[in-house]
Tab-separated table of C-alpha atoms in Angstrom:
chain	number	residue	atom	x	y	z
A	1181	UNK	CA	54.164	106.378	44.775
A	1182	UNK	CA	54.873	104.292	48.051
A	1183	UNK	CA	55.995	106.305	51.212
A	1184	UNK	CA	60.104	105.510	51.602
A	1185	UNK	CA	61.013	103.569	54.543
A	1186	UNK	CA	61.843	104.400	58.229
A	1187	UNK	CA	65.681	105.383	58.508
A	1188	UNK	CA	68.120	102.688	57.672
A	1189	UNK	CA	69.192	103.459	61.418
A	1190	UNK	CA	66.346	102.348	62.783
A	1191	UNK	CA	65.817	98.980	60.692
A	1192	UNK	CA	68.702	97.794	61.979
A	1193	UNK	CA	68.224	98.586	65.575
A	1194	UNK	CA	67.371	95.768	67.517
A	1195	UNK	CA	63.587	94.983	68.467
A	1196	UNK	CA	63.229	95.836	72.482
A	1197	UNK	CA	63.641	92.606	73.931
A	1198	UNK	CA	61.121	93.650	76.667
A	1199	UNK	CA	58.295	94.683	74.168
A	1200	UNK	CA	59.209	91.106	72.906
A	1201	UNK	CA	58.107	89.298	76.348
A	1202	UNK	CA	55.160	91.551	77.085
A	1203	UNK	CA	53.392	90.385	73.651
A	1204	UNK	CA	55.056	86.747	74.383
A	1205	UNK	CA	52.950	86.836	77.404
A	1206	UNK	CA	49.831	88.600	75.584
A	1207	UNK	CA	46.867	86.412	75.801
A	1208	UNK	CA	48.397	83.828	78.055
A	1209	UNK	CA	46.904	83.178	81.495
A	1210	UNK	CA	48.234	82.595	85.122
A	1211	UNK	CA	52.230	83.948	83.528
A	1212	UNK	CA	54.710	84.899	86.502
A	1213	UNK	CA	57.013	87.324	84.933
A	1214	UNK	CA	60.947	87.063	86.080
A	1215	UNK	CA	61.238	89.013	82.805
A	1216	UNK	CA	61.340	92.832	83.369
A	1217	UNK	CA	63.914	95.011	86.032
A	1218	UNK	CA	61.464	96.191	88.022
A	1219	UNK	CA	61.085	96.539	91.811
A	1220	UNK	CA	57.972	95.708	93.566
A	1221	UNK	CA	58.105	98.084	96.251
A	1222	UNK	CA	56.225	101.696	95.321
A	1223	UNK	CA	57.922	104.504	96.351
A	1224	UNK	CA	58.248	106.407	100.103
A	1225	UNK	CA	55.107	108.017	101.165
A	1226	UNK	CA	56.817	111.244	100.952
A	1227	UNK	CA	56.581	110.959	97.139
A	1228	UNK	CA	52.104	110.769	97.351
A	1229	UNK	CA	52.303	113.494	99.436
A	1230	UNK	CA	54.989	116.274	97.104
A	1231	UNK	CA	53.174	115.103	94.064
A	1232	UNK	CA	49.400	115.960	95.685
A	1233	UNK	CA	51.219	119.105	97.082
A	1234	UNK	CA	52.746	119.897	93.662
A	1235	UNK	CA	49.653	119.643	91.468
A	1236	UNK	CA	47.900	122.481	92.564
A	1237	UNK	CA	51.566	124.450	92.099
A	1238	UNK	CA	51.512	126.661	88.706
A	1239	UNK	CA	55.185	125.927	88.448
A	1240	UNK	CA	54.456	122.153	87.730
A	1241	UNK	CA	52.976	122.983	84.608
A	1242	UNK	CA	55.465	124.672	82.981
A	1243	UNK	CA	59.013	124.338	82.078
A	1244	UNK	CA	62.107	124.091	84.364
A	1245	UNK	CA	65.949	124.853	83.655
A	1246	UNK	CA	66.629	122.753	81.173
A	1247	UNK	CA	69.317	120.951	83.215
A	1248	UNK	CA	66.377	120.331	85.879
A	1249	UNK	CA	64.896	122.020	88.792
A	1250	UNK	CA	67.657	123.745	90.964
A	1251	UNK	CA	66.263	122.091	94.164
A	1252	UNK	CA	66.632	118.816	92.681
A	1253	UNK	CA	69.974	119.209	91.552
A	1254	UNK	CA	71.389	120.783	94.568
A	1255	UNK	CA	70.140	117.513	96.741
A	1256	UNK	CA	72.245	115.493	94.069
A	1257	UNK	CA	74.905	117.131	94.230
A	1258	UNK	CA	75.075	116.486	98.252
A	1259	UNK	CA	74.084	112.897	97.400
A	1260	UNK	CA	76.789	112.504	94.937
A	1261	UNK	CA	79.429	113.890	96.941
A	1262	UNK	CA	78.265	111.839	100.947
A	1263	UNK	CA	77.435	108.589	98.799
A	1264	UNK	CA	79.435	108.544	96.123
A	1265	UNK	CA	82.505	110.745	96.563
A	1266	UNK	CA	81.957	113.069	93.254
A	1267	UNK	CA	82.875	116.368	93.573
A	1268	UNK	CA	82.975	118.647	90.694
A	1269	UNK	CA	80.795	117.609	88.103
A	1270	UNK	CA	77.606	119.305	86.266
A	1271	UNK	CA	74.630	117.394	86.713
A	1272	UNK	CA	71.407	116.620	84.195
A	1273	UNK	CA	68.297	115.324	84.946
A	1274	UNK	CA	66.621	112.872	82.786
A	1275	UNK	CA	63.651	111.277	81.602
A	1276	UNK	CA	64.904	108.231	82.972
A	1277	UNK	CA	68.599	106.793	82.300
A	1278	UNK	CA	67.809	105.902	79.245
A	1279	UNK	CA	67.655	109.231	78.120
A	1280	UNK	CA	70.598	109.912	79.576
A	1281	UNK	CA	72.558	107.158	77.987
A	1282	UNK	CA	70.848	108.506	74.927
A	1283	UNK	CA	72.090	111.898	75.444
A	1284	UNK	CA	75.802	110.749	76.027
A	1285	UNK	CA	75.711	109.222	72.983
A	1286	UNK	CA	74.521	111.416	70.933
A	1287	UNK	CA	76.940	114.077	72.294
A	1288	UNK	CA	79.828	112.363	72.898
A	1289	UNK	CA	79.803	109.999	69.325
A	1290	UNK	CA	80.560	111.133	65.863
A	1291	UNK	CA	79.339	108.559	62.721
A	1292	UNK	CA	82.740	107.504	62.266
A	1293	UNK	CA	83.624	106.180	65.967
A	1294	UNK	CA	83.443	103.384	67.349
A	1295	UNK	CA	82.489	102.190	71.050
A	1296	UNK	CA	83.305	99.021	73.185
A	1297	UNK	CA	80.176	97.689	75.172
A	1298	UNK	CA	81.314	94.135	77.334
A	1299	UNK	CA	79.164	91.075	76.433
A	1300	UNK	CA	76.986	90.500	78.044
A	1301	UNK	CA	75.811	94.018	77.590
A	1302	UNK	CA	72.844	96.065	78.710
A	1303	UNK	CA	70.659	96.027	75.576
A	1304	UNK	CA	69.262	99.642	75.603
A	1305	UNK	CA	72.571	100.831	75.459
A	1306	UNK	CA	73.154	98.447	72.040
A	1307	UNK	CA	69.753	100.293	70.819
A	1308	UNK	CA	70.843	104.007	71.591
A	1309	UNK	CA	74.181	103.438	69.445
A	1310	UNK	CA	72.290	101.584	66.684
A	1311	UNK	CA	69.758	104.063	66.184
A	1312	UNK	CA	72.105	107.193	66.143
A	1313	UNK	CA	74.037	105.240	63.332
A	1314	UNK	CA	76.753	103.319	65.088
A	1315	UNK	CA	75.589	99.917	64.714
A	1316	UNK	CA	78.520	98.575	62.721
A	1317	UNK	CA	81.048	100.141	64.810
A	1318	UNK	CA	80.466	98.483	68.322
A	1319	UNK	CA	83.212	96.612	68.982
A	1320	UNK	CA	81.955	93.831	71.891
A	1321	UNK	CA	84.470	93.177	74.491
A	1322	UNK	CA	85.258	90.509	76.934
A	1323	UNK	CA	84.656	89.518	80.089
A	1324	UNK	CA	86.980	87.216	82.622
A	1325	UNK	CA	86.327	83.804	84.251
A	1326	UNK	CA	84.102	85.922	86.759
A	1327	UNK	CA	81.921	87.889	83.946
A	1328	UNK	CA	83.796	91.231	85.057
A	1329	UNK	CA	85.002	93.596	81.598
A	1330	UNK	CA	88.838	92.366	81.074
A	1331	UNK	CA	91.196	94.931	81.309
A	1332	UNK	CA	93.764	93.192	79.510
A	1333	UNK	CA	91.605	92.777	76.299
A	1334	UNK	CA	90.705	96.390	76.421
A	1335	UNK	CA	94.212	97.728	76.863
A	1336	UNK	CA	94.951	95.542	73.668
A	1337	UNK	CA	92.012	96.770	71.755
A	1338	UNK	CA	92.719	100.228	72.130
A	1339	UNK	CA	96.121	100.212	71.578
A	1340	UNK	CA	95.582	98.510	68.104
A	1341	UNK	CA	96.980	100.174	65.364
A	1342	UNK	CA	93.882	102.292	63.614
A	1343	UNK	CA	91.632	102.153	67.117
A	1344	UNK	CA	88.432	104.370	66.462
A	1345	UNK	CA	87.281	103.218	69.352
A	1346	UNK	CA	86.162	106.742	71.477
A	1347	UNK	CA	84.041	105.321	74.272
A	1348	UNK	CA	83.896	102.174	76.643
A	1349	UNK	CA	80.592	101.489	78.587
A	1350	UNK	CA	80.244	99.411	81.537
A	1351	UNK	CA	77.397	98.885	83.926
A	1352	UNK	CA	77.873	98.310	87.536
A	1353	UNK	CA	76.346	96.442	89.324
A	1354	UNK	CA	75.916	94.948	86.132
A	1355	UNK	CA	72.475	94.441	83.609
A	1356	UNK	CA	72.267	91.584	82.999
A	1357	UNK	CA	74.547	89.233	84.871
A	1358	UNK	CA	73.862	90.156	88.379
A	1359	UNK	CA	77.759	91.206	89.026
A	1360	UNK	CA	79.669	94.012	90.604
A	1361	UNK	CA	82.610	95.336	89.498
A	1362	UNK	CA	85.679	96.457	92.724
A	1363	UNK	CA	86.975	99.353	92.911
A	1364	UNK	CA	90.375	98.272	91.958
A	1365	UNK	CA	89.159	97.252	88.548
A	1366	UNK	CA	86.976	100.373	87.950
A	1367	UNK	CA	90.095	102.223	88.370
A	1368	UNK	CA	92.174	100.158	86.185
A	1369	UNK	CA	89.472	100.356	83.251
A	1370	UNK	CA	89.421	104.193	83.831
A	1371	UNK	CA	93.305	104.430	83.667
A	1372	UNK	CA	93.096	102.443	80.564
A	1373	UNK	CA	90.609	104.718	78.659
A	1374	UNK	CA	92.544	107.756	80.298
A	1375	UNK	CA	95.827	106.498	78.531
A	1376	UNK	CA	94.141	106.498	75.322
A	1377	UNK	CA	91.974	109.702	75.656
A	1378	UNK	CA	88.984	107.668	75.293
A	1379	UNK	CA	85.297	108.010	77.153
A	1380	UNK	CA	84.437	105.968	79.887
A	1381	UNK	CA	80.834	105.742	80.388
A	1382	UNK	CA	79.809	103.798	83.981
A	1383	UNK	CA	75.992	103.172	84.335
A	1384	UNK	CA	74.991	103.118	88.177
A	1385	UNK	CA	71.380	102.686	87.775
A	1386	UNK	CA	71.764	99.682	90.228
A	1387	UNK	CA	73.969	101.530	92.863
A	1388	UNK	CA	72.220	100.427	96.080
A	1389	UNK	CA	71.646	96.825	94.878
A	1390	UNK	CA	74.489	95.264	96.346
A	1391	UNK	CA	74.939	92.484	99.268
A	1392	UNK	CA	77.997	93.035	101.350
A	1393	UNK	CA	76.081	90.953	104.253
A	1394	UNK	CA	76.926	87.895	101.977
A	1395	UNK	CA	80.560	89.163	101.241
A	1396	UNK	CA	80.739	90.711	98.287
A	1397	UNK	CA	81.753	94.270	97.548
A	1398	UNK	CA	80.040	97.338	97.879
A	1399	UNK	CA	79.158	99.661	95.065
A	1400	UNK	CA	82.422	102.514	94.518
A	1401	UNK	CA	82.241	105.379	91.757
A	1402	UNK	CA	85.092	107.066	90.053
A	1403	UNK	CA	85.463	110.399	88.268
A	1404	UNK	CA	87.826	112.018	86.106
A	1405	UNK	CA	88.060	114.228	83.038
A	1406	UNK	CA	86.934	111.628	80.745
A	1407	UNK	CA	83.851	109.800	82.753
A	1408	UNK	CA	80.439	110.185	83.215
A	1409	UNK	CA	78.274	108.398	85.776
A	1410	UNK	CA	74.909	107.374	84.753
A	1411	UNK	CA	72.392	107.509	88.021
A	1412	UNK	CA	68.113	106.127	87.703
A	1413	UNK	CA	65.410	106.889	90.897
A	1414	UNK	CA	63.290	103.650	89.306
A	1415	UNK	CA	64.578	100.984	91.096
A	1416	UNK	CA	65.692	101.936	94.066
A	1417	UNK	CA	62.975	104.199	94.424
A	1418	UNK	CA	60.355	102.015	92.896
A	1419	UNK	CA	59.541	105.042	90.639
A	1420	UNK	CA	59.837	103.132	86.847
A	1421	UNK	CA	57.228	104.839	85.601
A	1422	UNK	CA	57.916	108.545	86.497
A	1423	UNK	CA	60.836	108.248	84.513
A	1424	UNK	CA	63.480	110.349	86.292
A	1425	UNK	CA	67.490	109.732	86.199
A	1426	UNK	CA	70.508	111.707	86.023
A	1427	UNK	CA	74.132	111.728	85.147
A	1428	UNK	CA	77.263	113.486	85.732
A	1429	UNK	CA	79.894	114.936	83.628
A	1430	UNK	CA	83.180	117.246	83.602
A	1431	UNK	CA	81.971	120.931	83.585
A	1432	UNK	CA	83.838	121.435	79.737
A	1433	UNK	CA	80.582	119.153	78.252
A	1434	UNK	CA	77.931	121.234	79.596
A	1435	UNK	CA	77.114	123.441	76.436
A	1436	UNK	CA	77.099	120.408	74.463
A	1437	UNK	CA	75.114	118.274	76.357
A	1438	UNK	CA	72.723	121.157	76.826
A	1439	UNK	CA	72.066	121.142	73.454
A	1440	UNK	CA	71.212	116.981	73.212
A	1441	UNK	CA	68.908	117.704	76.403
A	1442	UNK	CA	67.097	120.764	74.791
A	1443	UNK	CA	66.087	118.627	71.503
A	1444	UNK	CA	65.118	115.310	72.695
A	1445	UNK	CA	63.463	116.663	76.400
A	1446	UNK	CA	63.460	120.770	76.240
A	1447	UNK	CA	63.633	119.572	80.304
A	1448	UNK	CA	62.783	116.420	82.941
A	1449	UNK	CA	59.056	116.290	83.773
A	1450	UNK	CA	58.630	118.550	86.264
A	1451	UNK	CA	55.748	116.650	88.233
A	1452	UNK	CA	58.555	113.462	88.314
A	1453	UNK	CA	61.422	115.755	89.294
A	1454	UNK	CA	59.592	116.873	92.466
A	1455	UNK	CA	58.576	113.621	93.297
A	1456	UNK	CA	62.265	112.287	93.344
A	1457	UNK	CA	63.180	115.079	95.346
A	1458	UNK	CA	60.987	113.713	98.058
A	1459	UNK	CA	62.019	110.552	97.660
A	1460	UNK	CA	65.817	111.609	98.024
A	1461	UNK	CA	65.211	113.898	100.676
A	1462	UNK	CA	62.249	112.182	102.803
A	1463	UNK	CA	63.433	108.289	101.758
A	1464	UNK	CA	66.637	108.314	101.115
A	1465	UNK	CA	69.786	105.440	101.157
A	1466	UNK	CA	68.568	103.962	104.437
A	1467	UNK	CA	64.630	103.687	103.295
A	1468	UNK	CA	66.519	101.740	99.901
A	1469	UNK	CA	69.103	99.503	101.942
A	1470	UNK	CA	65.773	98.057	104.026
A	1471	UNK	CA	64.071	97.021	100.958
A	1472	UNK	CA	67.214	95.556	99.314
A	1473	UNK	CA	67.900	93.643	102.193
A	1474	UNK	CA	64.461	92.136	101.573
A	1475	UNK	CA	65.382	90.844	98.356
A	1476	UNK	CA	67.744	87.749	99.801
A	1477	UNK	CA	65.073	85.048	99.855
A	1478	UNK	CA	64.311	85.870	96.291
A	1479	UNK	CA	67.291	85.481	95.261
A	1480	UNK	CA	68.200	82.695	96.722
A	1481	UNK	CA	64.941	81.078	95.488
A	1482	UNK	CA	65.605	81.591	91.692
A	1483	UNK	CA	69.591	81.178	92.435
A	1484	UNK	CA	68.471	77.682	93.698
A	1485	UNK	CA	65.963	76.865	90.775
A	1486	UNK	CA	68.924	77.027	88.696
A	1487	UNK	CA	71.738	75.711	90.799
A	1488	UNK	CA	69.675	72.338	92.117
A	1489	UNK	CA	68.974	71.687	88.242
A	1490	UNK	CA	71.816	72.530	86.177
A	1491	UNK	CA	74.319	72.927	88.968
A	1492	UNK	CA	76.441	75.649	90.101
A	1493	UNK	CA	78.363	76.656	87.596
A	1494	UNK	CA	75.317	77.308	85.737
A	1495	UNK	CA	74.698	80.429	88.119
A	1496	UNK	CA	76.549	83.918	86.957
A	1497	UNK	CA	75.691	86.677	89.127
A	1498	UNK	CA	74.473	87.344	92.785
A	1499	UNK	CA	77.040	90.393	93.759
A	1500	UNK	CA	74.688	92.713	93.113
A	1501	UNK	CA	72.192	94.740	90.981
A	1502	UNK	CA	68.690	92.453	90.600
A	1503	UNK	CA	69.608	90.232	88.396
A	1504	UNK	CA	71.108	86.830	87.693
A	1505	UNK	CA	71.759	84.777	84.172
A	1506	UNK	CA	72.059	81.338	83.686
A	1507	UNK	CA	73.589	78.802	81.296
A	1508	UNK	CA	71.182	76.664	79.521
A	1509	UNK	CA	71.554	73.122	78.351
A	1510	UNK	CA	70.349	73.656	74.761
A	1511	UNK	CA	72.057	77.016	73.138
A	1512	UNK	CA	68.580	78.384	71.289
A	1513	UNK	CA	67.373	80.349	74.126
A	1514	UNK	CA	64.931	82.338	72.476
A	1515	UNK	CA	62.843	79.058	72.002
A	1516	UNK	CA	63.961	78.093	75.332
A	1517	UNK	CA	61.679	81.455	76.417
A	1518	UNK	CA	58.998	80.298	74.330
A	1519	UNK	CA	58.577	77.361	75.568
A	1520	UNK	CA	59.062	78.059	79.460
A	1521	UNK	CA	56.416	80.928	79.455
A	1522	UNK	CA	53.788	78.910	77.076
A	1523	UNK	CA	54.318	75.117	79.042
A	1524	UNK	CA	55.528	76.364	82.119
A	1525	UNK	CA	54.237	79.574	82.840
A	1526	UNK	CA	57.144	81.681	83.671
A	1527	UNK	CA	58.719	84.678	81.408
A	1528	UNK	CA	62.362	85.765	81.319
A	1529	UNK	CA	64.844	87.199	79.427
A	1530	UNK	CA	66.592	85.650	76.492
A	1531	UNK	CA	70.550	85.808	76.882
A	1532	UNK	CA	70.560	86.890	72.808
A	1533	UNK	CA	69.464	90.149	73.730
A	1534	UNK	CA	72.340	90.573	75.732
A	1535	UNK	CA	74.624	89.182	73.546
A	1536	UNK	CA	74.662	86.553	75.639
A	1537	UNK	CA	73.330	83.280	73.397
A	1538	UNK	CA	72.802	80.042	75.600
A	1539	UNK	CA	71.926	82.398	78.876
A	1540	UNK	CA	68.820	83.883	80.313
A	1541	UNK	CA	68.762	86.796	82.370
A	1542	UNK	CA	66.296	86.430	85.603
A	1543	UNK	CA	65.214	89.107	87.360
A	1544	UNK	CA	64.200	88.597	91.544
A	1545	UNK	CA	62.710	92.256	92.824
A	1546	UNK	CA	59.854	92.486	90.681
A	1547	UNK	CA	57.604	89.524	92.721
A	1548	UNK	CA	57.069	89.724	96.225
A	1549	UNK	CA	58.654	86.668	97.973
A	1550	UNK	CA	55.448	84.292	98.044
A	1551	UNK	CA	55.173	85.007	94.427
A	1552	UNK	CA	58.883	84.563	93.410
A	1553	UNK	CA	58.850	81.310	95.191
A	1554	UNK	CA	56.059	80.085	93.311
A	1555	UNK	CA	58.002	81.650	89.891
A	1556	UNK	CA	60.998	79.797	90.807
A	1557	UNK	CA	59.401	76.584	91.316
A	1558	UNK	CA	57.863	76.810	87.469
A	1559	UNK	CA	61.572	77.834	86.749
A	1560	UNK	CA	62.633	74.456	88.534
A	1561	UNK	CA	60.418	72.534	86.895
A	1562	UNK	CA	61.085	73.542	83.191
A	1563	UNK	CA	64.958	73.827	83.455
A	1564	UNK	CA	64.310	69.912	84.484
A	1565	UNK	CA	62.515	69.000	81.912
A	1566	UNK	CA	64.711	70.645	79.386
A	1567	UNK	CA	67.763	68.987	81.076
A	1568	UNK	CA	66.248	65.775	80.631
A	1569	UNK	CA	64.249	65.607	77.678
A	1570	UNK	CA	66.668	68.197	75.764
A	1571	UNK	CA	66.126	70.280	72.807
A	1572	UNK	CA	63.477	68.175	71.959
A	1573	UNK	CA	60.814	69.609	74.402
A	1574	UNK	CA	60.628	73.044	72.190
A	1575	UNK	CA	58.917	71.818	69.430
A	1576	UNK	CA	55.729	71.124	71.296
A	1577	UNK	CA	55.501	75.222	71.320
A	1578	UNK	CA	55.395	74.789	67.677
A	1579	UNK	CA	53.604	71.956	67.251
A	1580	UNK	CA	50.817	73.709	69.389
């Protein structure tokens, strides 16, 4: 007799759109990636220097607190409170936000609830509700004119006869469209959930992305009894790969979400968590705001690859995080992908993954500025041809 199948929860969880582009680009020579949210900075020297320190340290090898090292913790706490203006929450460390969106979810969501996520939405977060079993329950809100979550659809959503809806996620600055969200309408999407007694999740991974020297807003968080702020050290820090985040939550979750953390991590790498203490206590906000600052000629080079093609109102994003999206001529974007990284040798993002058909999501920070200008000029050059030779121009991918 066959083996059964993998988990009906799993089939229908999307395929990672990033795995996706990575074996797109498998094979293929000379490809400039504006695919993948990465920086390309590598992390303070502080962090080399802790992590040779900490390897000959007996305590790196074995387990912490389950919450994360107290050290760590305690420096977040200060952080949260100077930077952010948090005071009394718990804090958990992470294998990365991911894990900690995963952990919300799987504390915080029963089988029978449902959960708002504003399109275009961060896709992860689709995946960790679709693999815990909620798939059929997301409810996808809207956005305004501007691509910010509208308040006035969600106050009409949950006060709908026979809601289920239990928690609202929003990222800001936002994955993927580039845009951050004011204070005055984080506040009215908190009172909104608050009215209702429902969860309001807020995803800061990209915190210190934001451009006030070209007028827009800085980056504000908000607490209350029914929020939790998501936090990541990978791209500020430049630290993807040692996987460390955190998030923090009213002090009445903590048993429960001690529990999630003890099954899926048992605790945060330890090795990681002592590296992001040195980058948080030896780098800091200051050593981040220099590199960010170093981003504007990127993005103004693959702001203007769109813009001097398809025109301005083309262009969503630019307030912040590292990210913009634009509108395509032809709506099948995943082709669209295709065919730019095959005949023009450039990979992004495909707006379907973000719920978001027509779009493509294009990430700046991960090329150095020489490089970027060189991916935005392939960029250029294929959003031209598609605009004038139209839908047509995809079939020489499969005609290849």
């Amino acid at each position: 007799m066959a083996a059964p199948p993998p988990s009906k929860r799993i089939r229908v969880t999307d395929v990672p759109c990033i795995v996706t582009m990575q074996g797109m680009m498998k094979g293929k020579e000379n490809i400039m990636s504006l695919a993948q949210g990465i920086v390309h900075w590598q992390p303070p020297p502080s962090v080399a220097k802790a992590v040779s320190e900490a390897a000959s340290q007996p305590s790196s090898n074995s387990y912490c607190a389950t919450e994360g090292l107290p050290e760590l913790r305690e420096a977040l706490t200060k952080k949260l409170q100077v930077e952010n203006g948090l005071e009394n929450v718990r804090i958990m460390v992470t294998a990365g936000a991911n894990q900690a969106y995963a952990n919300i979810v799987t504390t915080l969501l029963d089988a029978e609830d449902a959960t708002v996520l504003f399109a275009p939405y961060y896709f992860n977060h689709l995946m960790a509700i679709q693999m815990t079993g909620g798939a059929d329950r997301v409810v996808f809100g809207q956005v305004d004119e501007a691509f910010l979550p509208d308040p006035s659809w969600l106050s009409d959503e949950l006060s709908a006869q026979g809601s289920k809806v239990k928690m609202v996620t929003i990222v800001n600055p936002c994955n993927p469209t580039g845009v951050i969200i004011p204070r005055d309408r984080l506040l009215e999407l908190s009172s909104i959930c608050a009215k209702h007694g429902v969860w309001l999740i807020v995803d800061n991974t990209y915190e210190h992305f934001t451009y006030e020297d070209d007028g827009h807003p800085g980056h504000s968080c908000i607490s209350g009894e029914n929020i939790v702020n998501v936090f990541s050290f990978s791209k500020a820090f430049g630290m993807m790969g040692w996987r460390v985040g955190y998030y923090a939550y009213p002090e009445r979750l903590h048993p429960e979400m001690l529990k999630a953390q003890d099954t899926i991590a048992i605790c945060p790498p330890v090795m990681s968590q002592k590296a992001a203490l040195a980058a948080l206590t030896e780098g800091g906000a200051d050593w981040v705001r220099e590199r960010v600052r170093g981003l504007a000629e990127n993005r103004h080079a693959v702001a203007s690859a769109v813009e001097d093609v398809l025109g301005k109102d083309a262009i969503v994003g630019g307030s912040g995080a590292i990210y913009l999206m634009a509108k395509l001529p032809v709506q099948d974007d995943f082709r669209v992908v295709d065919w730019l990284s095959s005949k023009h040798g450039v990979c992004v993002i495909p707006g379907s993954a973000c719920g978001a058909p027509g779009m493509i999501r294009l990430a700046y920070a991960n090329l150095e500025t020489k490089a970027c200008l060189e991916a935005s000029a392939r960029l250029k050059a294929g959003l031209l041809e598609l605009k004038q030779r139209g839908v047509a121009v995809l079939d020489e991918v499969a005609a290849a």
